Amino acid sequence: MVPPQYYLLLSAAVFCIGLFGILTRRNALLFLMSVELMLNAANINLVAFSLYWGNVTGQTFSLFTMALAAAEVAVGIGIILVLYRNFDGVDVTKATTMRW
């Protein structure tokens, strides 16, 4: 059996990669992919602790998180399509007129 520390280390690495992607990228598609990496890191944590404690609660929450990620992708792709149509690109710094 793999110790839970390895899962937590993997989750922390994936989360840090996602956070780095959010903080450094200006492309909306890469921004969306970085958010997905962060959600997957949370799923790894939930499943690892579920395995460690021997119940399925973490796996259940992980399924809800995957449904949330699917909804987030649907809304995010819609926003990216509007961004591309109105500003001829997916650079998030150019879309200042979309703000309130």
mmCIF file with all atom_site columns, C-alpha atoms in Angstrom, residues 3 8-10 16-17 28 30 36 39 42 47 60 64 71 73 80 84 87-88:
data_model
loop_
_atom_site.group_PDB
_atom_site.id
_atom_site.type_symbol
_atom_site.label_atom_id
_atom_site.label_alt_id
_atom_site.label_comp_id
_atom_site.label_asym_id
_atom_site.label_entity_id
_atom_site.label_seq_id
_atom_site.pdbx_PDB_ins_code
_atom_site.Cartn_x
_atom_site.Cartn_y
_atom_site.Cartn_z
_atom_site.occupancy
_atom_site.B_iso_or_equiv
_atom_site.pdbx_formal_charge
_atom_site.auth_seq_id
_atom_site.auth_comp_id
_atom_site.auth_asym_id
_atom_site.auth_atom_id
_atom_site.pdbx_PDB_model_num
ATOM 1  C CA . PRO A 1 3  ? 1.577   5.798  2.099   1.00 0.00 ? 3  PRO A CA 1
ATOM 2  C CA . LEU A 1 8  ? -0.304  14.540 -0.561  1.00 0.00 ? 8  LEU A CA 1
ATOM 3  C CA . LEU A 1 9  ? 3.050   15.364 -2.147  1.00 0.00 ? 9  LEU A CA 1
ATOM 4  C CA . LEU A 1 10 ? 1.620   14.685 -5.615  1.00 0.00 ? 10 LEU A CA 1
ATOM 5  C CA . CYS A 1 16 ? 1.412   24.455 -7.241  1.00 0.00 ? 16 CYS A CA 1
ATOM 6  C CA . ILE A 1 17 ? 1.645   23.898 -11.002 1.00 0.00 ? 17 ILE A CA 1
ATOM 7  C CA . ALA A 1 28 ? -7.726  32.301 -21.074 1.00 0.00 ? 28 ALA A CA 1
ATOM 8  C CA . LEU A 1 30 ? -4.356  28.086 -20.128 1.00 0.00 ? 30 LEU A CA 1
ATOM 9  C CA . GLU A 1 36 ? -8.703  22.341 -13.602 1.00 0.00 ? 36 GLU A CA 1
ATOM 10 C CA . LEU A 1 39 ? -9.441  21.090 -8.751  1.00 0.00 ? 39 LEU A CA 1
ATOM 11 C CA . ALA A 1 42 ? -8.177  18.746 -4.412  1.00 0.00 ? 42 ALA A CA 1
ATOM 12 C CA . VAL A 1 47 ? -9.475  10.329 -2.463  1.00 0.00 ? 47 VAL A CA 1
ATOM 13 C CA . THR A 1 60 ? -18.285 11.040 -2.925  1.00 0.00 ? 60 THR A CA 1
ATOM 14 C CA . PHE A 1 64 ? -19.257 16.310 -6.722  1.00 0.00 ? 64 PHE A CA 1
ATOM 15 C CA . ALA A 1 71 ? -19.943 22.950 -15.127 1.00 0.00 ? 71 ALA A CA 1
ATOM 16 C CA . VAL A 1 73 ? -15.566 24.247 -18.032 1.00 0.00 ? 73 VAL A CA 1
ATOM 17 C CA . ILE A 1 80 ? -13.692 32.273 -23.903 1.00 0.00 ? 80 ILE A CA 1
ATOM 18 C CA . TYR A 1 84 ? -12.426 35.498 -28.873 1.00 0.00 ? 84 TYR A CA 1
ATOM 19 C CA . PHE A 1 87 ? -11.513 40.863 -29.059 1.00 0.00 ? 87 PHE A CA 1
ATOM 20 C CA . ASP A 1 88 ? -9.958  38.578 -31.739 1.00 0.00 ? 88 ASP A CA 1
#
